[in-house]
Amino acid sequence: MIRKTFSMTASFLKSEAAGGLILMAAAVAAMVVANSPLSEDYFHLLHVYVAGLSLQHWINDALMAVFFLMVGLEIKREVLTGQLSTWSRRALPGIAALGGVVAPALIYIGINAGSPESLRGWAIPTATDIAFALGVLALLGARVPVALKVFLTALAIIDDLAAVIIIAIFYTADLNLQMLGAAGAMLVLLFLMNRFKVKPLWLYLAVGAVLWWFVYKSGVHATLAGVATALFIPLHTHKGAHDDHHSPLVRLEHALHKPVAFLIVPIFGFANAGVSLQGFSFDSLLLPIPLGVAAGLFLGKQVGVFAAAFLAIKSGLAPMPKDTSWPQIYGLSLLCGIGFTMSLFIGLLAFPTHPEAQDAVKIGVLMGSILSGVIGYIVLSFCGKKAR
């Protein structure tokens, strides 16, 4: 069982790290195209309608539902059998993730206190992009201990769970109770299928697709249907609790790893990272939204994650990750400020009808993420050499 869990973790780290490097390339490509002679075609293409939805909506609502399905599968597996399966394992990443949510939100709120219309974006800097962060760790190779990578993975998964809860509670539009009731009926059906040990995976995915449609029409953001579906997909087979490597959940998670890491997330990054810098000045970085996002990611994440981890370890609530040092914990805290995918996604939800605010969010996310990634890489590179 331990060997299987380690194999899953190693596979996850490898695919997420490689996917993070591709995501970096997609983000750079989006910025280049958005500021090239192709910019008009780029922005026009995103608003082309296909089957009643714009291409951008298909990407942000449908493709990202698959991303959230993957997130849900990872959360469920890690909580039941993986790195978050015991309270002792959950303690350090859980406490660190909490600090990494609260501190960035407070910094954003403090900077935007005088702009009530922009306070809706308070959750933007609270998210960590696990693919990007693991991509940076991949560049460091053996200079980073495995325990630190596992700690970052567990922290980011809890961080994703917090983002899902925040989206569900704070970024839900006017509700259509009829559609919400139909979505509830689909959840009951998924529960019964799980309860009676229905094994065909395609049945869960078919009900999940119907659930997505009802959730989309209900006013709740459609991507949450992906998480909800994942929570009902069985992890254990009928043979026993420890024979789960052929279970529907593990098979689906394996099947989705590469498409999500190498296709869906880079497509989302390319479609949403592009922002025209025409008329851009450094003074615009000091406006409340971009400054709040950038400072929240770069300052809030490192302070929140490191301070919470320090208190948890020093108080005896959680052990220090094996073969790691405090400077390496600090370097990891910096990498948590890379908030690309989920931060951009929350930004779209926070300001759905304000393109100027969305562009400001993108600039803030890019600045905060670049600073966090570059300085985090430097710190961990130096610490790794010193450790050897």
PDB file of C-alpha atoms in Angstrom, residues 27-28 30-36 39 42-43 273-282 284-285 290 359-364 366-367 370:
ATOM      1  CA  ALA A  27       1.380  32.242 -20.333  1.00  0.00           C
ATOM      2  CA  VAL A  28       4.363  33.795 -22.096  1.00  0.00           C
ATOM      3  CA  ALA A  30      -0.446  34.639 -24.462  1.00  0.00           C
ATOM      4  CA  MET A  31       1.341  37.838 -23.444  1.00  0.00           C
ATOM      5  CA  VAL A  32       3.339  37.882 -26.678  1.00  0.00           C
ATOM      6  CA  VAL A  33       0.293  37.322 -28.896  1.00  0.00           C
ATOM      7  CA  ALA A  34      -1.821  39.859 -26.967  1.00  0.00           C
ATOM      8  CA  ASN A  35       0.811  42.507 -27.680  1.00  0.00           C
ATOM      9  CA  SER A  36       1.538  41.582 -31.297  1.00  0.00           C
ATOM     10  CA  SER A  39      -3.819  40.674 -30.766  1.00  0.00           C
ATOM     11  CA  TYR A  42      -6.600  36.651 -30.352  1.00  0.00           C
ATOM     12  CA  PHE A  43      -9.274  38.601 -28.463  1.00  0.00           C
ATOM     13  CA  ALA A 273      -3.193  35.353 -19.371  1.00  0.00           C
ATOM     14  CA  GLY A 274      -3.154  37.603 -22.425  1.00  0.00           C
ATOM     15  CA  VAL A 275      -3.433  41.278 -21.536  1.00  0.00           C
ATOM     16  CA  SER A 276      -2.599  44.198 -23.797  1.00  0.00           C
ATOM     17  CA  LEU A 277       0.103  46.438 -22.361  1.00  0.00           C
ATOM     18  CA  GLN A 278      -0.792  49.304 -24.679  1.00  0.00           C
ATOM     19  CA  GLY A 279      -0.856  52.435 -22.538  1.00  0.00           C
ATOM     20  CA  PHE A 280       0.628  50.510 -19.622  1.00  0.00           C
ATOM     21  CA  SER A 281       2.767  52.458 -17.144  1.00  0.00           C
ATOM     22  CA  PHE A 282       4.439  51.481 -13.907  1.00  0.00           C
ATOM     23  CA  SER A 284      -0.757  51.419 -13.060  1.00  0.00           C
ATOM     24  CA  LEU A 285       0.882  48.782 -10.845  1.00  0.00           C
ATOM     25  CA  PRO A 290      -3.077  45.018  -9.204  1.00  0.00           C
ATOM     26  CA  ASP A 359      -6.866  43.149 -16.947  1.00  0.00           C
ATOM     27  CA  ALA A 360      -5.764  44.713 -13.652  1.00  0.00           C
ATOM     28  CA  VAL A 361      -6.115  41.305 -11.983  1.00  0.00           C
ATOM     29  CA  LYS A 362      -4.003  39.671 -14.709  1.00  0.00           C
ATOM     30  CA  ILE A 363      -1.232  42.237 -14.261  1.00  0.00           C
ATOM     31  CA  GLY A 364      -1.277  41.755 -10.491  1.00  0.00           C
ATOM     32  CA  LEU A 366       1.597  38.005 -13.258  1.00  0.00           C
ATOM     33  CA  MET A 367       3.682  40.402 -11.157  1.00  0.00           C
ATOM     34  CA  ILE A 370       6.802  36.137 -11.227  1.00  0.00           C
TER      35      ILE A 370
END
